[in-house]
mmCIF file of C-alpha atoms in Angstrom:
data_model
loop_
_atom_site.group_PDB
_atom_site.id
_atom_site.type_symbol
_atom_site.label_atom_id
_atom_site.label_comp_id
_atom_site.label_asym_id
_atom_site.label_seq_id
_atom_site.Cartn_x
_atom_site.Cartn_y
_atom_site.Cartn_z
ATOM 1 C CA MET I 1154 99.876 9.576 37.783
ATOM 2 C CA PHE I 1155 101.836 10.906 40.855
ATOM 3 C CA VAL I 1156 99.999 9.424 44.045
ATOM 4 C CA LEU I 1157 101.752 9.586 47.218
ATOM 5 C CA ARG I 1158 100.802 6.726 49.734
ATOM 6 C CA SER I 1159 99.131 7.785 53.142
ATOM 7 C CA LEU I 1160 101.610 7.915 55.850
ATOM 8 C CA THR I 1161 101.124 8.995 59.517
ATOM 9 C CA ARG I 1162 102.453 12.411 60.619
ATOM 10 C CA ALA I 1163 105.097 10.458 62.780
ATOM 11 C CA GLN I 1164 106.227 8.288 59.740
ATOM 12 C CA LEU I 1165 106.423 11.326 57.482
ATOM 13 C CA ILE I 1166 108.520 13.415 60.112
ATOM 14 C CA THR I 1167 110.675 10.341 60.452
ATOM 15 C CA ASP I 1168 111.462 9.737 56.822
ATOM 16 C CA LEU I 1169 112.222 13.544 56.276
ATOM 17 C CA SER I 1170 114.466 13.779 59.515
ATOM 18 C CA VAL I 1171 116.551 10.537 58.047
ATOM 19 C CA ALA I 1172 116.920 12.053 54.629
ATOM 20 C CA ALA I 1173 118.153 15.266 56.063
ATOM 21 C CA ALA I 1174 120.689 13.292 58.350
ATOM 22 C CA PHE I 1175 121.466 11.199 55.328
ATOM 23 C CA PHE I 1176 121.969 14.294 53.021
ATOM 24 C CA LEU I 1177 124.519 15.630 55.629
ATOM 25 C CA ILE I 1178 126.654 12.564 56.057
ATOM 26 C CA ALA I 1179 126.384 11.367 52.490
ATOM 27 C CA LEU I 1180 127.782 14.733 51.170
ATOM 28 C CA ALA I 1181 130.271 14.946 53.701
ATOM 29 C CA ILE I 1182 131.385 11.233 52.526
ATOM 30 C CA GLU I 1183 131.291 11.851 48.736
ATOM 31 C CA THR I 1184 133.046 15.437 48.861
ATOM 32 C CA SER I 1185 135.752 14.207 51.093
ATOM 33 C CA GLY I 1186 138.145 13.061 48.555
ATOM 34 C CA ALA I 1187 137.090 15.129 45.688
ATOM 35 C CA THR I 1188 139.292 18.090 44.489
ATOM 36 C CA SER I 1189 138.229 18.949 41.073
ATOM 37 C CA PHE I 1190 135.116 20.659 39.887
ATOM 38 C CA GLY I 1191 133.591 17.509 38.203
ATOM 39 C CA GLY I 1192 134.237 15.384 41.040
ATOM 40 C CA ILE I 1193 132.599 17.867 43.382
ATOM 41 C CA ALA I 1194 129.666 18.230 40.925
ATOM 42 C CA GLY I 1195 129.603 14.530 40.729
ATOM 43 C CA ALA I 1196 129.473 13.840 44.598
ATOM 44 C CA VAL I 1197 126.736 16.376 45.058
ATOM 45 C CA PHE I 1198 124.474 14.900 42.140
ATOM 46 C CA VAL I 1199 125.151 11.348 43.411
ATOM 47 C CA THR I 1200 124.060 12.548 47.132
ATOM 48 C CA LEU I 1201 120.989 14.520 46.160
ATOM 49 C CA ALA I 1202 119.602 11.454 44.026
ATOM 50 C CA PHE I 1203 120.265 8.977 46.589
ATOM 51 C CA THR I 1204 118.738 11.523 49.332
ATOM 52 C CA GLY I 1205 115.670 11.885 47.266
ATOM 53 C CA ALA I 1206 115.425 8.027 46.902
ATOM 54 C CA VAL I 1207 115.683 7.898 50.882
ATOM 55 C CA ALA I 1208 112.957 10.470 51.329
ATOM 56 C CA PHE I 1209 110.658 8.978 48.944
ATOM 57 C CA ARG I 1210 110.998 5.297 49.726
ATOM 58 C CA ARG I 1211 107.920 4.907 51.578
ATOM 59 C CA LEU I 1212 106.078 7.871 50.455
ATOM 60 C CA HIS I 1213 106.162 6.972 46.643
ATOM 61 C CA PRO I 1214 108.101 3.627 46.213
ATOM 62 C CA ALA I 1215 108.241 3.923 42.372
ATOM 63 C CA LEU I 1216 109.853 7.679 42.448
ATOM 64 C CA GLY I 1217 112.340 6.262 45.124
ATOM 65 C CA LEU I 1218 113.439 3.498 43.002
ATOM 66 C CA SER I 1219 113.748 5.723 39.910
ATOM 67 C CA LEU I 1220 115.822 8.142 42.193
ATOM 68 C CA ALA I 1221 117.789 5.109 43.303
ATOM 69 C CA TRP I 1222 118.614 4.093 39.745
ATOM 70 C CA ALA I 1223 119.497 7.850 38.817
ATOM 71 C CA GLY I 1224 122.119 7.791 41.706
ATOM 72 C CA ALA I 1225 123.723 4.527 40.858
ATOM 73 C CA LEU I 1226 123.871 5.675 37.170
ATOM 74 C CA LEU I 1227 125.206 9.018 37.779
ATOM 75 C CA GLN I 1228 127.962 7.114 40.164
ATOM 76 C CA MET I 1229 128.842 4.842 37.384
ATOM 77 C CA GLY I 1230 128.861 7.784 34.952
ATOM 78 C CA PHE I 1231 131.331 9.947 36.937
ATOM 79 C CA GLY I 1232 133.598 6.771 37.683
ATOM 80 C CA ARG I 1233 133.319 7.051 41.180
ATOM 81 C CA GLU I 1234 134.021 4.089 43.583
ATOM 82 C CA PRO I 1235 131.131 2.638 45.710
ATOM 83 C CA SER I 1236 130.606 4.119 49.244
ATOM 84 C CA PRO I 1237 128.639 4.111 52.036
ATOM 85 C CA THR I 1238 126.193 6.034 50.503
ATOM 86 C CA ASP I 1239 124.766 3.131 48.495
ATOM 87 C CA VAL I 1240 123.162 1.999 51.499
ATOM 88 C CA ALA I 1241 120.350 4.012 50.071
ATOM 89 C CA ILE I 1242 119.865 1.213 47.346
ATOM 90 C CA PHE I 1243 119.141 -1.382 49.961
ATOM 91 C CA ALA I 1244 116.587 0.748 51.815
ATOM 92 C CA VAL I 1245 114.597 1.370 48.451
ATOM 93 C CA LEU I 1246 114.787 -2.161 47.546
ATOM 94 C CA TYR I 1247 113.119 -3.196 51.042
ATOM 95 C CA THR I 1248 110.529 -0.634 50.716
ATOM 96 C CA THR I 1249 109.799 -1.456 47.046
ATOM 97 C CA ALA I 1250 108.953 -4.919 48.163
ATOM 98 C CA ALA I 1251 107.092 -3.970 51.456
ATOM 99 C CA TYR I 1252 105.026 -1.037 50.352
ATOM 100 C CA GLY I 1253 104.957 -0.973 46.292
ATOM 101 C CA SER I 1254 102.403 -1.789 44.095
ATOM 102 C CA ARG I 1255 102.386 -5.006 42.218
ATOM 103 C CA ARG I 1256 104.461 -3.316 39.190
ATOM 104 C CA VAL I 1257 106.716 -1.545 41.561
ATOM 105 C CA PHE I 1258 107.007 -4.928 43.501
ATOM 106 C CA TRP I 1259 108.351 -6.651 40.513
ATOM 107 C CA SER I 1260 110.183 -3.653 39.401
ATOM 108 C CA GLY I 1261 112.248 -3.799 42.684
ATOM 109 C CA PHE I 1262 112.943 -7.571 42.042
ATOM 110 C CA ALA I 1263 114.322 -6.931 38.441
ATOM 111 C CA SER I 1264 116.695 -4.168 39.841
ATOM 112 C CA GLY I 1265 118.012 -6.597 42.344
ATOM 113 C CA ILE I 1266 118.716 -8.997 39.678
ATOM 114 C CA ALA I 1267 120.130 -6.209 37.285
ATOM 115 C CA GLY I 1268 122.337 -4.582 40.063
ATOM 116 C CA ALA I 1269 123.808 -8.184 41.122
ATOM 117 C CA VAL I 1270 125.044 -8.162 37.362
ATOM 118 C CA ILE I 1271 126.094 -4.635 36.940
ATOM 119 C CA VAL I 1272 127.874 -4.151 40.094
ATOM 120 C CA PRO I 1273 130.621 -6.750 39.651
ATOM 121 C CA LEU I 1274 130.805 -5.877 35.985
ATOM 122 C CA TYR I 1275 131.387 -2.212 36.943
ATOM 123 C CA LEU I 1276 133.885 -2.935 39.482
ATOM 124 C CA VAL I 1277 135.742 -5.654 37.440
ATOM 125 C CA GLY I 1278 135.621 -3.684 34.129
ATOM 126 C CA ARG I 1279 137.313 -0.305 35.647
ATOM 127 C CA GLY I 1280 140.417 -2.362 36.445
ATOM 128 C CA MET I 1281 140.619 -4.633 33.237
ATOM 129 C CA THR I 1282 142.768 -3.396 29.992
ATOM 130 C CA ALA I 1283 142.396 -6.766 28.240
ATOM 131 C CA LEU I 1284 140.507 -9.923 28.658
ATOM 132 C CA PRO I 1285 139.638 -10.763 32.067
ATOM 133 C CA SER I 1286 142.422 -13.137 33.914
ATOM 134 C CA PRO I 1287 141.400 -16.324 35.677
ATOM 135 C CA ASN I 1288 141.669 -14.160 38.772
ATOM 136 C CA GLU I 1289 139.618 -11.410 37.523
ATOM 137 C CA TRP I 1290 136.604 -14.068 36.535
ATOM 138 C CA PHE I 1291 137.138 -15.483 40.139
ATOM 139 C CA ALA I 1292 136.680 -11.807 41.462
ATOM 140 C CA LEU I 1293 133.744 -11.321 38.915
ATOM 141 C CA VAL I 1294 131.878 -14.562 40.112
ATOM 142 C CA ALA I 1295 132.433 -13.794 43.721
ATOM 143 C CA LEU I 1296 131.405 -9.950 43.479
ATOM 144 C CA LEU I 1297 128.231 -11.219 41.521
ATOM 145 C CA LEU I 1298 127.306 -13.556 44.160
ATOM 146 C CA ALA I 1299 127.981 -11.293 47.097
ATOM 147 C CA SER I 1300 126.292 -8.342 45.559
ATOM 148 C CA GLY I 1301 123.169 -10.683 44.377
ATOM 149 C CA PHE I 1302 122.763 -11.953 47.915
ATOM 150 C CA ALA I 1303 123.068 -8.321 49.460
ATOM 151 C CA LEU I 1304 120.683 -6.760 47.121
ATOM 152 C CA MET I 1305 117.915 -9.787 47.005
ATOM 153 C CA LEU I 1306 118.315 -9.766 50.818
ATOM 154 C CA SER I 1307 116.740 -6.666 51.139
ATOM 155 C CA TRP I 1308 114.225 -7.300 48.659
ATOM 156 C CA VAL I 1309 113.232 -10.294 50.440
ATOM 157 C CA SER I 1310 113.203 -8.968 53.579
ATOM 158 C CA GLY I 1311 110.688 -6.458 52.464
ATOM 159 C CA ALA I 1312 108.484 -9.011 50.730
ATOM 160 C CA LEU I 1313 108.086 -10.809 53.877
ATOM 161 C CA VAL I 1314 106.966 -7.915 55.828
ATOM 162 C CA ARG I 1315 104.415 -7.205 52.840
ATOM 163 C CA THR I 1316 103.096 -10.869 53.133
ATOM 164 C CA ALA I 1317 103.012 -10.225 57.150
ATOM 165 C CA MET I 1318 101.006 -6.918 56.648
ATOM 166 C CA ARG I 1319 98.464 -8.494 54.232
ATOM 167 C CA ALA I 1320 98.002 -11.273 56.700
ATOM 168 C CA ALA I 1321 97.316 -8.853 59.354
ATOM 169 C CA ASP I 1322 94.855 -6.835 57.226
ATOM 170 C CA THR I 1323 93.055 -10.117 55.941
ATOM 171 C CA SER I 1324 92.847 -11.265 59.933
ATOM 172 C CA ARG I 1325 91.330 -7.903 60.738
ATOM 173 C CA ALA I 1326 88.872 -7.893 57.595
ATOM 174 C CA GLN I 1327 87.798 -11.543 58.822
ATOM 175 C CA ARG I 1328 87.393 -10.339 62.198
ATOM 176 C CA ALA I 1329 85.232 -7.344 60.830
ATOM 177 C CA ALA I 1330 83.241 -9.826 58.902
ATOM 178 C CA GLU I 1331 82.551 -12.249 62.041
ATOM 179 C CA ALA I 1332 81.528 -9.432 63.986
ATOM 180 C CA GLN I 1333 79.348 -8.137 61.268
ATOM 181 C CA THR I 1334 77.683 -11.837 61.131
ATOM 182 C CA ILE I 1335 77.350 -12.094 64.833
ATOM 183 C CA ALA I 1336 75.478 -8.574 64.728
ATOM 184 C CA GLU I 1337 73.192 -9.639 62.122
ATOM 185 C CA GLN I 1338 72.363 -12.877 63.675
ATOM 186 C CA GLU I 1339 71.575 -10.860 66.756
ATOM 187 C CA ARG I 1340 69.296 -8.751 64.968
ATOM 188 C CA VAL I 1341 67.369 -11.546 63.381
ATOM 189 C CA ARG I 1342 66.941 -13.413 66.791
ATOM 190 C CA ILE I 1343 65.505 -9.961 68.349
ATOM 191 C CA ALA I 1344 63.293 -9.725 65.345
ATOM 192 C CA ARG I 1345 61.960 -13.069 65.963
ATOM 193 C CA ASP I 1346 61.592 -12.400 69.884
ATOM 194 C CA MET I 1347 59.783 -8.994 68.739
ATOM 195 C CA HIS I 1348 57.433 -10.976 66.372
ATOM 196 C CA ASP I 1349 56.684 -13.627 68.982
ATOM 197 C CA VAL I 1350 55.894 -11.047 71.631
ATOM 198 C CA VAL I 1351 53.759 -8.515 69.868
ATOM 199 C CA ALA I 1352 51.950 -11.223 67.585
ATOM 200 C CA HIS I 1353 50.966 -13.458 70.597
ATOM 201 C CA SER I 1354 50.122 -10.598 72.761
ATOM 202 C CA LEU I 1355 47.962 -8.912 70.182
ATOM 203 C CA ALA I 1356 46.250 -12.085 69.326
ATOM 204 C CA VAL I 1357 45.201 -12.554 72.826
ATOM 205 C CA VAL I 1358 44.085 -9.018 73.257
ATOM 206 C CA ILE I 1359 42.158 -9.232 69.982
ATOM 207 C CA ALA I 1360 40.593 -12.336 71.053
ATOM 208 C CA GLN I 1361 39.533 -10.719 74.609
ATOM 209 C CA ALA I 1362 38.279 -7.474 73.084
ATOM 210 C CA ASP I 1363 35.919 -9.447 70.569
ATOM 211 C CA GLY I 1364 34.781 -11.670 73.388
ATOM 212 C CA ALA I 1365 34.094 -8.565 75.835
ATOM 213 C CA ARG I 1366 32.259 -6.799 72.803
ATOM 214 C CA TYR I 1367 29.877 -9.691 72.627
ATOM 215 C CA ALA I 1368 29.094 -10.059 76.168
ATOM 216 C CA ALA I 1369 29.009 -6.476 77.187
ATOM 217 C CA ALA I 1370 25.259 -6.498 77.298
ATOM 218 C CA SER I 1371 24.518 -9.677 78.735
ATOM 219 C CA ASP I 1372 27.571 -10.790 80.937
ATOM 220 C CA PRO I 1373 29.224 -7.403 82.350
ATOM 221 C CA ALA I 1374 31.313 -9.796 84.667
ATOM 222 C CA ALA I 1375 32.943 -11.179 81.744
ATOM 223 C CA THR I 1376 33.840 -8.169 80.227
ATOM 224 C CA ALA I 1377 35.611 -7.060 83.487
ATOM 225 C CA GLU I 1378 37.466 -10.449 83.180
ATOM 226 C CA ALA I 1379 38.409 -9.650 79.516
ATOM 227 C CA LEU I 1380 39.584 -6.400 80.506
ATOM 228 C CA THR I 1381 41.823 -7.749 83.178
ATOM 229 C CA THR I 1382 43.251 -10.311 80.812
ATOM 230 C CA ILE I 1383 43.896 -7.444 78.269
ATOM 231 C CA SER I 1384 45.725 -5.202 80.904
ATOM 232 C CA SER I 1385 47.965 -7.970 82.014
ATOM 233 C CA THR I 1386 48.812 -9.118 78.641
ATOM 234 C CA ALA I 1387 49.487 -5.924 77.283
ATOM 235 C CA ARG I 1388 51.593 -4.927 80.503
ATOM 236 C CA ALA I 1389 53.648 -8.350 80.027
ATOM 237 C CA ALA I 1390 54.102 -7.416 76.220
ATOM 238 C CA LEU I 1391 55.015 -3.880 77.088
ATOM 239 C CA THR I 1392 57.840 -5.258 79.472
ATOM 240 C CA ASP I 1393 59.148 -7.853 76.803
ATOM 241 C CA VAL I 1394 59.359 -5.107 74.235
ATOM 242 C CA ARG I 1395 61.224 -2.699 76.206
ATOM 243 C CA LEU I 1396 63.688 -5.443 77.243
ATOM 244 C CA LEU I 1397 64.396 -6.007 73.273
ATOM 245 C CA LEU I 1398 64.647 -2.356 72.796
ATOM 246 C CA THR I 1399 67.303 -2.169 75.373
ATOM 247 C CA GLN I 1400 69.130 -5.148 73.432
ATOM 248 C CA LEU I 1401 68.989 -3.021 70.469
ATOM 249 C CA ARG I 1402 70.631 0.032 72.278
ATOM 250 C CA HIS I 1403 72.954 -1.995 74.472
ATOM 251 C CA SER I 1404 74.527 -5.022 72.830
ATOM 252 C CA GLN I 1405 75.337 -6.468 76.410
ATOM 253 C CA GLY I 1406 71.580 -5.867 77.438
ATOM 254 C CA GLU I 1407 69.797 -8.780 78.605
ATOM 255 C CA GLY I 1408 66.485 -9.667 76.731
ATOM 256 C CA PRO I 1409 63.628 -11.800 77.655
ATOM 257 C CA GLN I 1410 64.717 -15.457 78.127
ATOM 258 C CA PRO I 1411 61.565 -17.517 79.226
ATOM 259 C CA THR I 1412 61.918 -20.792 80.797
ATOM 260 C CA LEU I 1413 59.628 -24.044 81.309
ATOM 261 C CA ALA I 1414 58.483 -22.244 84.449
ATOM 262 C CA ASP I 1415 56.843 -19.642 82.167
ATOM 263 C CA LEU I 1416 55.142 -22.109 80.065
ATOM 264 C CA HIS I 1417 52.022 -22.322 82.720
ATOM 265 C CA ALA I 1418 51.472 -18.581 82.391
ATOM 266 C CA LEU I 1419 51.422 -19.089 78.813
ATOM 267 C CA PHE I 1420 48.882 -21.852 78.912
ATOM 268 C CA ASP I 1421 46.682 -19.725 81.361
ATOM 269 C CA ARG I 1422 46.737 -16.394 78.959
ATOM 270 C CA MET I 1423 45.690 -18.770 76.192
ATOM 271 C CA ARG I 1424 42.996 -20.274 77.933
ATOM 272 C CA ALA I 1425 42.055 -16.752 79.259
ATOM 273 C CA ALA I 1426 41.858 -15.695 75.501
ATOM 274 C CA GLY I 1427 39.346 -18.409 74.853
ATOM 275 C CA LEU I 1428 41.473 -21.553 73.725
ATOM 276 C CA ALA I 1429 40.691 -24.762 74.993
ATOM 277 C CA LEU I 1430 43.743 -26.580 75.639
ATOM 278 C CA ASP I 1431 44.565 -29.935 76.638
ATOM 279 C CA VAL I 1432 48.395 -30.203 77.682
ATOM 280 C CA HIS I 1433 49.957 -33.269 78.524
ATOM 281 C CA VAL I 1434 53.395 -33.774 79.501
ATOM 282 C CA ASP I 1435 54.794 -37.272 79.611
ATOM 283 C CA PRO I 1436 57.393 -38.070 80.215
ATOM 284 C CA GLN I 1437 58.493 -34.870 82.567
ATOM 285 C CA PRO I 1438 61.757 -33.078 82.287
ATOM 286 C CA PRO I 1439 64.549 -35.170 83.644
ATOM 287 C CA GLY I 1440 66.421 -32.296 85.727
ATOM 288 C CA GLU I 1441 67.016 -29.103 84.278
ATOM 289 C CA PRO I 1442 66.988 -28.860 80.538
ATOM 290 C CA PRO I 1443 69.646 -26.519 78.813
ATOM 291 C CA ALA I 1444 68.519 -22.718 78.671
ATOM 292 C CA ALA I 1445 68.551 -22.741 74.815
ATOM 293 C CA ILE I 1446 66.326 -25.941 74.914
ATOM 294 C CA GLN I 1447 63.792 -24.112 77.276
ATOM 295 C CA LEU I 1448 63.658 -20.901 75.141
ATOM 296 C CA ALA I 1449 63.242 -22.717 71.794
ATOM 297 C CA VAL I 1450 60.627 -25.040 73.608
ATOM 298 C CA TYR I 1451 58.956 -21.574 74.826
ATOM 299 C CA ARG I 1452 58.965 -19.745 71.844
ATOM 300 C CA ILE I 1453 57.723 -22.806 69.407
ATOM 301 C CA MET I 1454 54.794 -23.169 71.818
ATOM 302 C CA GLN I 1455 53.922 -19.730 72.167
ATOM 303 C CA GLU I 1456 53.946 -19.446 68.053
ATOM 304 C CA ALA I 1457 52.115 -22.423 67.545
ATOM 305 C CA LEU I 1458 49.313 -21.638 70.385
ATOM 306 C CA THR I 1459 48.920 -17.949 68.768
ATOM 307 C CA ASN I 1460 48.418 -19.486 65.270
ATOM 308 C CA ALA I 1461 45.798 -21.855 66.811
ATOM 309 C CA LEU I 1462 44.066 -18.802 68.446
ATOM 310 C CA ARG I 1463 44.105 -16.572 65.139
ATOM 311 C CA HIS I 1464 43.288 -19.239 62.444
ATOM 312 C CA GLY I 1465 41.784 -22.249 64.265
ATOM 313 C CA ALA I 1466 38.342 -23.082 63.934
ATOM 314 C CA GLY I 1467 37.783 -23.542 67.789
ATOM 315 C CA GLY I 1468 37.501 -26.534 69.538
ATOM 316 C CA GLU I 1469 40.264 -28.286 71.651
ATOM 317 C CA VAL I 1470 43.683 -27.738 71.137
ATOM 318 C CA ARG I 1471 46.119 -30.743 71.979
ATOM 319 C CA VAL I 1472 49.464 -30.141 73.168
ATOM 320 C CA HIS I 1473 51.854 -32.855 74.031
ATOM 321 C CA LEU I 1474 55.487 -32.691 75.425
ATOM 322 C CA GLY I 1475 57.497 -35.542 75.811
ATOM 323 C CA TRP I 1476 60.946 -35.195 77.715
ATOM 324 C CA TRP I 1477 63.282 -37.874 76.903
ATOM 325 C CA PRO I 1478 67.075 -38.451 78.172
ATOM 326 C CA ASP I 1479 68.203 -37.480 74.643
ATOM 327 C CA ARG I 1480 65.683 -35.217 73.094
ATOM 328 C CA VAL I 1481 62.229 -33.213 73.748
ATOM 329 C CA ASP I 1482 59.358 -34.158 71.503
ATOM 330 C CA LEU I 1483 56.436 -31.605 71.255
ATOM 331 C CA SER I 1484 53.340 -31.415 69.246
ATOM 332 C CA VAL I 1485 50.406 -28.765 68.907
ATOM 333 C CA ARG I 1486 47.325 -29.938 67.066
ATOM 334 C CA ASN I 1487 44.079 -27.782 66.352
ATOM 335 C CA ALA I 1488 41.101 -27.992 64.009
ATOM 336 C CA ARG I 1489 41.755 -26.065 60.910
ATOM 337 C CA GLY I 1490 39.627 -22.973 60.182
ATOM 338 C CA THR I 1491 38.189 -22.071 56.650
ATOM 339 C CA ALA I 1492 41.012 -19.606 56.272
ATOM 340 C CA SER I 1493 43.789 -21.856 57.439
ATOM 341 C CA ALA I 1494 46.616 -19.590 56.417
ATOM 342 C CA PRO I 1495 49.297 -20.830 58.813
ATOM 343 C CA SER I 1496 49.939 -23.744 56.582
ATOM 344 C CA THR I 1497 51.304 -21.479 53.615
ATOM 345 C CA ALA I 1498 50.925 -17.815 54.062
ATOM 346 C CA PRO I 1499 53.566 -17.315 56.631
ATOM 347 C CA VAL I 1500 56.181 -19.204 54.448
ATOM 348 C CA ALA I 1501 55.109 -17.502 51.247
ATOM 349 C CA SER I 1502 55.214 -14.008 52.834
ATOM 350 C CA GLY I 1503 58.808 -14.518 54.419
ATOM 351 C CA GLY I 1504 57.015 -13.734 57.666
ATOM 352 C CA HIS I 1505 58.515 -14.864 61.000
ATOM 353 C CA GLY I 1506 55.916 -17.230 62.199
ATOM 354 C CA LEU I 1507 56.609 -20.771 60.788
ATOM 355 C CA ILE I 1508 60.043 -19.816 59.601
ATOM 356 C CA GLY I 1509 60.834 -18.478 62.990
ATOM 357 C CA MET I 1510 59.867 -21.745 64.538
ATOM 358 C CA ARG I 1511 61.928 -23.742 62.074
ATOM 359 C CA GLU I 1512 64.996 -21.890 62.512
ATOM 360 C CA ARG I 1513 64.459 -21.928 66.359
ATOM 361 C CA ALA I 1514 64.357 -25.891 65.997
ATOM 362 C CA GLN I 1515 67.435 -25.920 63.789
ATOM 363 C CA LEU I 1516 69.650 -23.667 65.941
ATOM 364 C CA VAL I 1517 69.514 -26.181 68.786
ATOM 365 C CA GLY I 1518 69.835 -29.053 66.232
ATOM 366 C CA GLY I 1519 66.725 -30.120 65.965
ATOM 367 C CA TRP I 1520 63.729 -30.214 63.470
ATOM 368 C CA LEU I 1521 60.079 -28.812 63.112
ATOM 369 C CA THR I 1522 57.332 -29.602 60.807
ATOM 370 C CA ALA I 1523 53.982 -27.841 60.271
ATOM 371 C CA GLY I 1524 51.238 -28.261 58.041
ATOM 372 C CA PRO I 1525 47.721 -30.081 57.695
ATOM 373 C CA GLU I 1526 47.326 -33.770 58.975
ATOM 374 C CA TYR I 1527 44.142 -35.895 59.127
ATOM 375 C CA GLY I 1528 41.996 -32.614 59.070
ATOM 376 C CA GLU I 1529 43.844 -31.059 61.715
ATOM 377 C CA PHE I 1530 46.727 -28.573 61.535
ATOM 378 C CA ALA I 1531 49.855 -30.022 63.444
ATOM 379 C CA VAL I 1532 53.170 -28.659 64.372
ATOM 380 C CA ARG I 1533 55.566 -31.211 65.372
ATOM 381 C CA ALA I 1534 59.030 -30.625 66.449
ATOM 382 C CA SER I 1535 62.096 -32.682 68.097
ATOM 383 C CA LEU I 1536 64.912 -30.893 69.757
ATOM 384 C CA PRO I 1537 68.100 -32.808 71.000
ATOM 385 C CA ILE I 1538 68.959 -32.520 74.811
ATOM 386 C CA GLY I 1539 72.768 -32.833 75.997
ATOM 387 C CA ALA I 1540 76.179 -32.515 74.053
ATOM 388 C CA ARG I 1541 74.258 -32.398 70.706
ATOM 389 C CA ALA I 1542 72.389 -29.441 71.585
#
């Protein structure tokens, strides 16, 4: 099947221009010493074949190699001497190695070997009338080595260029794959943040709405307080969601990055939603923990408290944070409800709840466990601080 390689317009114009200039120069060289009709015809045919090889050397390396062989055979068939026109052969061998298919690549290699043998035999054979003399044998070997070196040098140069181009293509593909992986990781991170923001906020809003509905008749003040909590929670969630959507539209957008200072607001919101929290921090943070650790602690705490609010059986929720020099340990314990879904459902359904907490802990080099423990549901995590994080 005759399929042309894809070349840029500049490359195509360059190849055709070089071929046109080569035809004019080669025709002048080949016909300069020709006087007979046969000599002129041979010069024209050889020039046309080599010109076609030069023109198609990159556009269709297989056709260029075939035309180069045709030119060489015509040159030998007409009994012509080697000339500067033969430079086309070297150009074709280079392009077969650099741009040809696998079959053309090895055809160029075989052509170089064959040419290294044919050239000295043809040149020495034209002057022999009997068995070669020692001097002729020496000339034959010298020509074999010289022609083989020249022809194979062209092919090897093309092979080196081919290797460099493949390495560049591989490097580009690797960079594209890495960029795609980074983008996928970013999408997963944004999905986790979106889940944390929406699930937490909706849990608080639902709890407050239910409480306000029950207390509407007997305690109007409680209803007003619940509506205030719903309003502030929804407004904070809307701000976080807008920031996350900004990240989706602009890769450089800054998303919500909570810190330890935001834990107090989180505890206040959960208490306002009806969660009885007993928070114990011992030891206190030694200085300013890394931002990644602060974010992980906040998101894990947010998810654990949201699960306790949604699935817990009420009662006190005990929170402990221990900031040691090399790590931070945290635990959230609450009474298990009759529908204690957190222990199994999020993992089985592939949701972002417990899986997201474990991923956040693992991303900073830590670990997290969540499950029933002594009649309660316990979330435990340990995150390293310092170089290991």
